[in-house]
Coordinates of C-alpha atoms and ligand atoms in Angstrom, one line a residue:
M1 CA 28.6 15.4 5.6
K2 CA 26.1 13.7 7.8
T3 CA 27.4 10.7 9.8
V4 CA 26.2 7.7 7.9
M5 CA 23.5 5.6 9.5
P6 CA 24.6 1.9 9.7
T7 CA 22.1 -0.4 8.1
Q8 CA 21.5 -4.1 7.7
P9 CA 22.9 -5.2 4.3
A10 CA 20.2 -5.5 1.6
N11 CA 20.8 -9.1 0.8
K12 CA 20.4 -10.1 4.4
R13 CA 17.5 -7.8 5.3
I14 CA 15.2 -9.1 2.6
T15 CA 15.2 -12.4 4.5
N16 CA 14.0 -11.0 7.8
F17 CA 11.8 -8.3 9.4
N18 CA 14.4 -6.9 11.7
E19 CA 15.1 -3.1 11.7
V20 CA 16.9 -1.9 8.5
A21 CA 18.5 1.3 10.0
L22 CA 20.5 0.2 13.0
G23 CA 20.9 3.6 14.8
Y24 CA 24.0 5.5 15.7
T25 CA 26.6 4.2 18.1
E26 CA 27.6 6.6 20.9
N27 CA 30.7 7.7 19.0
Q28 CA 28.7 8.3 15.8
A29 CA 26.2 10.3 17.8
L30 CA 29.0 12.4 19.3
T31 CA 30.6 13.0 15.9
E32 CA 27.3 14.1 14.5
A33 CA 26.3 16.3 17.5
K34 CA 29.6 18.2 17.0
R35 CA 28.5 19.4 13.6
C36 CA 25.7 21.5 15.2
L37 CA 26.6 25.1 15.2
N38 CA 24.3 25.9 18.1
C39 CA 23.0 28.9 16.2
K40 CA 21.8 32.0 18.1
N41 CA 18.6 32.0 16.1
P42 CA 18.1 28.2 15.4
L43 CA 15.9 27.9 12.3
C44 CA 15.6 24.1 12.6
K45 CA 13.1 24.7 15.4
N46 CA 10.8 26.4 13.0
G47 CA 10.5 23.1 11.1
C48 CA 9.4 21.0 14.0
P49 CA 5.6 20.8 14.5
V50 CA 6.0 19.8 18.2
D51 CA 8.7 22.4 19.0
V52 CA 11.5 20.0 20.0
L53 CA 14.3 22.0 21.8
I54 CA 16.7 20.9 19.0
P55 CA 20.0 22.8 19.6
E56 CA 19.5 22.4 23.4
F57 CA 19.2 18.6 23.3
I58 CA 22.1 18.4 20.8
M59 CA 24.4 20.4 23.1
A60 CA 23.4 18.0 25.9
V61 CA 24.5 15.1 23.7
N62 CA 27.8 16.9 23.1
D63 CA 28.2 17.0 26.9
K64 CA 27.4 13.2 27.0
D65 CA 24.4 14.1 29.3
Y66 CA 21.9 11.9 27.5
T67 CA 19.4 12.0 30.4
E68 CA 19.3 15.7 30.1
A69 CA 19.0 15.4 26.3
Y70 CA 16.0 13.0 26.8
K71 CA 14.4 15.4 29.3
L72 CA 14.8 18.3 26.9
I73 CA 13.2 16.4 24.0
T74 CA 10.3 15.0 26.0
T75 CA 9.4 18.4 27.3
T76 CA 7.5 18.7 24.1
N77 CA 7.7 15.4 22.3
A78 CA 5.9 12.3 23.6
L79 CA 7.5 9.9 21.1
P80 CA 11.2 10.6 20.4
Q81 CA 12.1 7.0 19.5
I82 CA 9.3 6.9 17.0
C83 CA 9.9 10.4 15.5
G84 CA 13.6 9.7 15.3
R85 CA 12.8 6.8 13.1
V86 CA 9.8 7.9 10.9
C87 CA 9.7 11.7 10.8
P88 CA 10.2 13.0 7.3
Q89 CA 13.0 15.1 8.8
E90 CA 14.2 16.3 5.3
N91 CA 10.9 18.2 5.0
Q92 CA 10.7 19.3 8.7
C93 CA 13.5 20.3 11.1
E94 CA 16.5 19.3 8.9
K95 CA 15.1 21.4 5.9
H96 CA 15.7 24.5 8.0
C97 CA 19.1 23.7 9.3
V98 CA 21.6 26.3 8.0
L99 CA 24.3 23.6 7.3
G100 CA 21.9 22.3 4.7
I101 CA 22.3 25.4 2.6
K102 CA 25.8 24.6 1.4
G103 CA 26.1 20.9 2.5
E104 CA 24.2 18.5 4.6
S105 CA 22.0 19.4 7.6
V106 CA 22.7 18.0 11.0
A107 CA 21.1 14.6 11.3
I108 CA 18.6 15.8 13.9
G109 CA 16.2 12.8 13.6
R110 CA 19.0 10.3 14.0
L111 CA 20.3 12.1 17.1
E112 CA 16.8 12.2 18.5
R113 CA 16.5 8.4 17.9
F114 CA 19.9 7.9 19.6
V115 CA 18.8 9.8 22.7
G116 CA 15.4 8.0 22.9
D117 CA 17.0 4.6 22.5
W118 CA 19.8 5.4 25.0
Y119 CA 17.2 6.5 27.6
S120 CA 15.1 3.5 26.9
E121 CA 18.0 1.2 27.7
N122 CA 19.7 3.2 30.4
G123 CA 17.4 5.8 31.8
K124 CA 15.4 5.8 35.0
Q125 CA 11.7 5.1 34.8
I126 CA 9.6 8.2 34.9
D127 CA 7.6 8.2 38.1
I128 CA 5.1 11.0 38.2
S129 CA 2.1 11.3 40.3
I130 CA -0.2 14.1 39.3
P131 CA -3.4 15.2 41.1
Y132 CA -6.1 14.6 38.5
K133 CA -8.3 17.4 37.4
E134 CA -11.1 17.1 34.8
K135 CA -11.5 14.1 32.5
V136 CA -10.8 14.5 28.8
A137 CA -11.7 11.8 26.2
V138 CA -9.5 11.1 23.2
V139 CA -10.8 9.1 20.2
G140 CA -8.1 7.1 18.5
S141 CA -4.6 6.1 19.8
G142 CA -2.5 7.2 16.8
P143 CA 0.1 9.9 16.9
A144 CA -2.5 12.7 17.1
G145 CA -4.3 11.1 20.0
L146 CA -1.2 10.1 21.8
S147 CA 0.4 13.5 21.5
C148 CA -2.8 15.2 22.7
A149 CA -3.1 12.8 25.6
Y150 CA 0.6 13.3 26.6
D151 CA 0.3 17.0 27.0
L152 CA -3.1 16.8 28.8
A153 CA -1.8 14.2 31.2
K154 CA 1.4 16.2 31.9
A155 CA -0.9 19.2 32.7
G156 CA -2.7 17.0 35.2
Y157 CA -5.9 16.0 33.3
Q158 CA -7.3 12.6 33.5
V159 CA -7.3 11.2 29.9
T160 CA -8.9 8.1 28.5
I161 CA -8.1 7.1 25.0
F162 CA -10.9 5.2 23.2
E163 CA -9.5 2.9 20.6
V164 CA -11.4 0.5 18.3
L165 CA -8.5 -1.9 17.9
P166 CA -7.2 -4.1 20.7
L167 CA -3.9 -2.2 20.9
A168 CA -2.6 1.4 20.8
G169 CA -0.6 3.2 18.2
G170 CA -2.8 3.6 15.1
V171 CA -0.7 3.4 11.9
L172 CA 2.4 3.2 14.1
S173 CA 1.3 -0.3 15.1
Y174 CA -0.8 -1.6 12.2
G175 CA 0.7 0.2 9.2
I176 CA 4.4 1.0 9.4
P177 CA 6.3 -2.3 9.2
E178 CA 8.5 -3.8 11.9
F179 CA 11.7 -3.3 9.9
R180 CA 11.2 0.5 9.9
L181 CA 9.6 0.8 13.3
P182 CA 9.9 -2.1 15.7
K183 CA 6.6 -2.6 17.6
A184 CA 8.5 -3.1 20.9
I185 CA 9.5 0.6 20.6
V186 CA 6.0 1.7 20.0
K187 CA 4.8 -0.2 23.0
K188 CA 7.6 1.2 25.2
E189 CA 6.8 4.8 24.2
I190 CA 3.1 4.3 24.8
A191 CA 3.9 2.8 28.2
T192 CA 5.4 6.2 29.1
L193 CA 1.9 7.7 28.6
E194 CA 0.4 5.0 30.9
K195 CA 2.9 5.9 33.5
L196 CA 1.6 9.4 33.3
G197 CA -1.8 8.1 34.1
V198 CA -3.3 7.9 30.6
E199 CA -5.9 5.2 30.4
F200 CA -6.9 3.1 27.4
S201 CA -10.3 1.8 26.5
F202 CA -9.7 -0.8 23.7
N203 CA -12.2 -2.4 21.4
T204 CA -14.3 0.7 21.8
L205 CA -15.7 2.1 18.5
I206 CA -16.8 5.7 19.1
G207 CA -19.9 6.2 17.0
R208 CA -21.1 2.7 17.8
T209 CA -20.1 1.4 21.2
L210 CA -20.4 4.9 22.6
S211 CA -21.4 8.2 20.9
I212 CA -19.6 11.5 21.4
A213 CA -22.7 12.8 23.3
E214 CA -22.4 9.8 25.6
L215 CA -18.8 10.6 26.4
F216 CA -19.9 14.0 27.8
K217 CA -22.7 12.2 29.8
L218 CA -19.9 10.1 31.3
G219 CA -18.3 13.2 32.7
Y220 CA -15.7 14.0 30.0
R221 CA -15.4 17.7 29.7
A222 CA -13.8 17.8 26.3
V223 CA -13.3 15.3 23.4
F224 CA -10.4 15.2 21.0
I225 CA -10.9 13.2 17.8
G226 CA -7.8 11.7 16.3
S227 CA -9.5 8.9 14.3
G228 CA -7.1 9.0 11.3
A229 CA -7.8 8.3 7.7
G230 CA -8.0 4.5 7.6
L231 CA -10.4 4.0 4.7
P232 CA -8.4 2.8 1.6
N233 CA -9.1 4.2 -1.9
F234 CA -9.4 1.7 -4.7
L235 CA -8.7 1.9 -8.4
N236 CA -12.3 1.4 -9.4
I237 CA -11.3 -0.7 -12.4
P238 CA -12.9 -3.9 -13.7
K239 CA -12.2 -7.1 -11.7
E240 CA -10.7 -5.3 -8.7
N241 CA -12.6 -7.8 -6.5
L242 CA -10.5 -10.8 -7.7
T243 CA -8.8 -13.1 -5.2
G244 CA -5.2 -11.9 -4.6
V245 CA -6.1 -8.2 -4.7
Y246 CA -5.6 -6.3 -1.4
S247 CA -5.6 -2.7 -0.2
A248 CA -2.2 -1.8 1.3
N249 CA -4.0 -1.2 4.6
E250 CA -5.4 -4.8 4.7
F251 CA -2.1 -6.3 3.6
L252 CA 0.1 -4.4 6.1
T253 CA -2.4 -4.9 8.9
R254 CA -2.5 -8.7 8.3
V255 CA 1.3 -8.8 8.5
N256 CA 1.8 -6.3 11.3
L257 CA -1.1 -7.2 13.6
L258 CA -1.9 -10.8 12.7
N259 CA 1.6 -12.0 12.0
A260 CA 0.5 -13.4 8.6
Q261 CA 4.1 -13.9 7.7
D262 CA 4.7 -16.3 10.5
D263 CA 3.8 -20.0 10.0
N264 CA 3.2 -20.4 13.7
Y265 CA 0.1 -18.2 13.5
D266 CA -3.3 -19.4 12.2
T267 CA -3.7 -16.2 10.2
P268 CA -1.8 -16.7 6.9
I269 CA -1.9 -14.4 4.0
Y270 CA -1.9 -15.4 0.3
I271 CA 1.0 -13.8 -1.4
G272 CA 1.8 -14.7 -4.9
N273 CA 5.1 -15.2 -6.8
E274 CA 4.7 -11.9 -8.7
V275 CA 3.3 -9.0 -6.8
V276 CA 2.3 -5.7 -8.3
V277 CA 2.0 -2.7 -5.9
V278 CA 0.1 0.2 -7.3
G279 CA 1.1 3.7 -6.0
G280 CA 4.3 5.7 -5.3
G281 CA 3.9 6.9 -1.7
N282 CA 5.5 5.7 1.5
V283 CA 2.7 3.2 1.9
A284 CA 3.4 1.7 -1.5
M285 CA 7.1 1.4 -0.5
D286 CA 6.2 -0.3 2.8
A287 CA 3.9 -2.8 1.0
A288 CA 6.5 -3.6 -1.6
R289 CA 9.2 -4.1 0.9
V290 CA 7.0 -6.4 3.0
A291 CA 6.0 -8.4 -0.1
K292 CA 9.7 -8.7 -0.9
R293 CA 10.4 -10.1 2.5
L294 CA 7.7 -12.7 2.0
G295 CA 9.7 -14.0 -1.0
S296 CA 7.9 -12.5 -4.0
K297 CA 9.1 -10.7 -7.1
V298 CA 7.8 -7.2 -6.6
T299 CA 7.0 -4.5 -9.1
V300 CA 5.8 -1.0 -8.2
V301 CA 3.5 0.5 -10.9
Y302 CA 3.3 4.3 -10.7
R303 CA 1.6 6.6 -13.2
R304 CA 4.2 9.4 -13.1
T305 CA 8.1 9.2 -13.2
M306 CA 10.7 8.8 -10.5
A307 CA 11.0 12.6 -10.2
E308 CA 7.3 12.8 -9.0
L309 CA 7.4 9.8 -6.7
P310 CA 5.9 11.1 -3.4
A311 CA 7.7 8.5 -1.2
R312 CA 10.7 9.6 0.9
L313 CA 13.9 9.2 -1.1
E314 CA 15.5 7.1 1.6
E315 CA 12.6 4.6 1.4
V316 CA 12.8 4.4 -2.4
E317 CA 16.5 3.8 -2.2
H318 CA 16.0 1.1 0.4
A319 CA 13.4 -0.5 -1.8
Q320 CA 15.6 -0.4 -4.9
K321 CA 18.5 -2.0 -3.1
E322 CA 16.2 -4.7 -1.9
G323 CA 15.3 -5.6 -5.5
V324 CA 11.9 -3.9 -5.9
I325 CA 11.4 -3.1 -9.6
F326 CA 9.8 0.2 -10.6
E327 CA 7.6 0.4 -13.7
L328 CA 6.8 4.0 -14.4
L329 CA 4.3 6.0 -16.4
L330 CA 1.8 3.2 -16.2
N331 CA -1.9 3.4 -15.1
P332 CA -3.8 0.2 -14.3
I333 CA -7.1 -0.1 -16.3
E334 CA -8.2 -3.7 -15.8
L335 CA -7.3 -6.9 -14.0
I336 CA -7.5 -10.3 -15.7
Q337 CA -8.5 -13.5 -13.9
D338 CA -7.7 -17.2 -14.2
D339 CA -10.3 -19.9 -14.0
K340 CA -10.3 -19.8 -10.2
H341 CA -11.3 -16.1 -9.9
Q342 CA -7.6 -15.3 -9.0
V343 CA -5.9 -12.3 -10.5
K344 CA -3.4 -13.4 -13.2
S345 CA -2.4 -10.1 -14.9
M346 CA -2.9 -6.4 -15.0
I347 CA -3.6 -4.3 -18.1
V348 CA -2.0 -0.9 -17.8
E349 CA -2.2 2.2 -20.0
I350 CA 1.1 3.8 -20.9
M351 CA 1.1 7.4 -19.7
E352 CA 3.0 10.6 -20.6
L353 CA 3.5 13.7 -18.5
S354 CA 1.7 17.0 -19.3
D355 CA 1.7 20.3 -17.5
P356 CA 1.9 20.5 -13.7
D357 CA -1.5 20.1 -11.9
E358 CA -2.7 21.9 -8.7
S359 CA -0.2 19.7 -6.6
G360 CA 2.7 21.2 -8.7
R361 CA 3.5 17.8 -10.1
R362 CA 3.3 17.1 -13.8
R363 CA -0.1 15.5 -14.7
P364 CA -0.1 12.0 -16.2
V365 CA -2.1 11.7 -19.4
G366 CA -3.1 8.4 -21.1
T367 CA -1.6 7.6 -24.5
K368 CA -4.2 4.8 -25.2
A369 CA -1.3 2.4 -25.7
T370 CA -1.6 -0.6 -23.3
K371 CA 0.5 -3.5 -22.1
E372 CA -0.1 -6.5 -19.8
I373 CA 1.9 -7.3 -16.7
N374 CA 1.8 -10.8 -15.3
C375 CA 1.0 -10.9 -11.6
D376 CA -0.8 -13.2 -9.1
C377 CA -1.2 -10.6 -6.4
V378 CA -2.0 -6.9 -6.5
I379 CA -1.7 -4.4 -3.6
V380 CA -3.4 -1.1 -4.1
A381 CA -1.7 1.8 -2.3
I382 CA -3.3 4.9 -3.7
G383 CA -4.3 6.8 -0.6
T384 CA -6.9 6.7 2.1
T385 CA -9.7 8.9 3.5
P386 CA -11.3 9.2 6.9
N387 CA -13.7 6.5 7.8
P388 CA -17.2 8.0 7.5
L389 CA -18.7 6.3 10.6
L390 CA -18.0 9.0 13.2
A391 CA -19.4 11.8 11.0
S392 CA -22.4 9.8 10.1
T393 CA -23.3 8.9 13.7
T394 CA -22.5 12.3 15.2
E395 CA -25.1 14.9 14.7
N396 CA -23.9 18.3 13.4
L397 CA -20.2 17.2 13.1
E398 CA -19.2 19.0 9.9
V399 CA -17.0 17.3 7.4
G400 CA -15.6 18.4 4.0
S401 CA -16.2 16.8 0.6
K402 CA -13.4 14.2 1.2
G403 CA -14.8 13.2 4.6
T404 CA -12.2 15.2 6.6
I405 CA -13.5 16.8 9.8
I406 CA -13.8 20.6 9.5
I407 CA -12.1 22.5 12.3
N408 CA -11.4 26.1 13.3
E409 CA -7.6 26.2 12.6
D410 CA -7.1 28.7 15.4
N411 CA -8.4 26.5 18.2
M412 CA -8.8 23.1 16.6
M413 CA -12.5 23.0 17.6
T414 CA -15.0 21.2 15.3
S415 CA -18.5 22.4 14.6
L416 CA -19.4 20.9 18.0
E417 CA -18.7 22.7 21.3
N418 CA -15.8 21.3 23.2
V419 CA -15.1 18.7 20.5
Y420 CA -11.7 19.1 18.9
A421 CA -10.0 17.2 16.1
G422 CA -6.6 16.8 14.4
G423 CA -4.3 14.6 12.5
D424 CA -5.2 12.6 9.4
A425 CA -8.9 12.8 10.3
V426 CA -8.7 16.6 9.6
S427 CA -5.8 16.9 7.1
G428 CA -6.3 13.6 5.2
A429 CA -3.4 11.2 5.0
A430 CA -0.3 13.1 6.1
T431 CA 2.6 12.4 8.5
V432 CA 3.2 11.3 12.1
I433 CA 4.7 14.6 13.1
L434 CA 2.0 16.7 11.6
A435 CA -0.6 14.6 13.4
M436 CA 1.4 15.0 16.6
G437 CA 1.6 18.7 16.1
A438 CA -2.2 18.9 15.7
G439 CA -2.7 16.8 18.8
K440 CA -0.4 19.1 20.7
K441 CA -2.1 22.3 19.5
A442 CA -5.5 20.9 20.4
S443 CA -4.3 20.0 23.9
A444 CA -3.2 23.6 24.5
T445 CA -6.7 24.9 23.6
I446 CA -8.4 22.3 25.7
I447 CA -6.2 23.1 28.7
N448 CA -7.0 26.8 28.3
S449 CA -10.7 26.3 27.9
L450 CA -10.9 24.0 31.0
K451 CA -9.0 26.5 33.1
K452 CA -11.7 29.1 32.5
Ligands
FAD501 P1 -3.9 7.1 12.9 O1 -2.5 6.7 13.1 O2 -4.6 6.5 11.7 O3 -4.7 6.6 14.2 C1 -6.1 6.7 14.3 C2 -6.5 5.7 15.3 O4 -7.9 5.9 15.6 C3 -6.4 4.3 14.9 O5 -5.8 3.5 15.9 C4 -7.9 3.8 14.7 O6 -8.0 2.4 14.9 C5 -8.6 4.7 15.7 N1 -10.0 4.9 15.3 C6 -10.5 5.3 14.1 N2 -11.8 5.6 14.3 C7 -12.1 5.3 15.5 C8 -13.4 5.3 16.3 N3 -14.5 5.7 15.7 N4 -13.4 5.0 17.6 C9 -12.2 4.6 18.2 N5 -11.0 4.5 17.5 C10 -11.0 4.9 16.2 N6 4.2 9.1 8.3 C11 5.4 9.5 8.6 O7 5.6 10.6 9.2 N7 6.5 8.7 8.4 C12 6.4 7.5 7.8 O8 7.3 6.8 7.6 C13 5.0 7.0 7.5 N8 4.8 5.8 7.0 C14 3.6 5.4 6.8 C15 3.4 4.0 6.4 C16 2.1 3.5 6.3 C17 1.9 2.1 5.8 C18 1.0 4.4 6.5 C19 -0.4 3.8 6.3 C20 1.2 5.7 6.9 C21 2.4 6.2 7.1 N9 2.7 7.5 7.5 C22 3.9 7.9 7.8 C23 1.5 8.4 7.8 C24 1.3 8.4 9.3 O9 1.4 7.1 9.9 C25 -0.1 9.0 9.6 O10 -0.1 10.3 9.0 C26 -0.4 9.2 11.1 O11 -0.3 7.9 11.7 C27 -1.7 9.8 11.4 O12 -1.9 9.8 12.8 P2 -3.4 9.9 13.4 O13 -3.2 9.9 14.8 O14 -4.1 11.1 12.8 O15 -4.2 8.6 12.8
SF4_502 FE1 12.7 16.9 13.6 FE2 10.6 15.2 13.9 FE3 12.4 15.5 15.9 FE4 10.7 17.5 15.3 S1 10.1 15.5 16.1 S2 12.9 17.6 15.7 S3 10.6 17.3 13.1 S4 12.8 14.6 13.9

């Protein structure tokens, strides 16, 4: 059995935004590290998109040499404290751990978090001075851009990350809530990149402030696009423009970046007494749990059943324990307003499941029967697509039907010479570690091409 992760009790945590999972103590980490079999042919490594030296770092934990463990992890992973917290490990490294065949895999992510946190508290500052070679531009400071920049900087390239927002991190900063990923940790891990010499140009919208072509004119030899998939999908149902209806992106950004929940800030958010969150993914869970902490009754409306819910099981369990209600097999078809143009209820169609669709999940089919759910706030969390701006302002940058940038999977190059891309901008909304893996893969090709 995995060593249990201590958490804040549910009745306490819904009253604050502090971290829910508290992290292993040293003893808990040592107990868990002892479970690792240190296999000769470690399969867990196959599940990590950034090639973390998993058994090696766990053996260093066993030896209580946490500095060595940190060095081993950061040979390939720029953001261990972040990955240890938000990687969907059950589908990545831990899925391949042989202990998982008959019991529970080693808690690799939790150990990675322990090492990252330990080093952050006790480790020596990294002091590296690298002679700069050519300049490389990175568009977007999310996990894809950060991971690409990290490897390029370590190889001695001068990297500038161009970011439209006034702070770095992408979804790590404006999407994932504080109680899952404290922003102080995001800042600290990003500071490690700054120590490596990575520069940030904030409030710079590539495609408007500067074009990709202009970046080359400024002397950048290659460009990596990691601009994410930040454009929210909407339900496209009548009255979706009522007051009290948000995209999950807007709602989470207003809490994460603008401190909307804090009365000391002049940027409040309207949050009703009865909130309905539409969707079943991680973003829906985050929005529901934030709304709960703001004091509302929260109902998640999802058109399939619990078995098809795409969110991580751990997040669903946390949400349930915090009192979030799940109303399943329901599809919103219309919103109803009061006399102030404010949403007052949602009409939903009752669904049933048919055969599996191309995603392998059973397809929801309408029954024509409807019901009305009272609500004074609706948060729509049904996916995102890449913002079309970059593609529309960059001549000959090829994109697919859903706006995702088309690349050559072998070398991560786009339709433009020396312009590479990866992360959500290419795959559509995915995960932190897949974005990091893409950034890493692109950095390797960029380094190779610049060496020629
Ligand atoms: P992003 O993180 O979106 O970063 C892109 C950056 O580019 C942004 O900072 C944006 O402002 C900037 N940008 C965009 N266009 C331009 C431009 N033209 N010029 C300059 N800058 C630009 N994944 C997990 O693995 N685990 C989780 O628990 C998890 N939870 C999530 C919770 C929420 C609420 C959300 C929204 C997503 C979550 N994800 C999670 C998904 C994960 O965060 C994303 O897959 C990941 O952040 C994608 O990384 P990226 O670097 O491709 O893009
Ligand atoms: Fe597992 Fe993620 Fe760490 Fe890789 S980065 S070892 S996938 S937790």
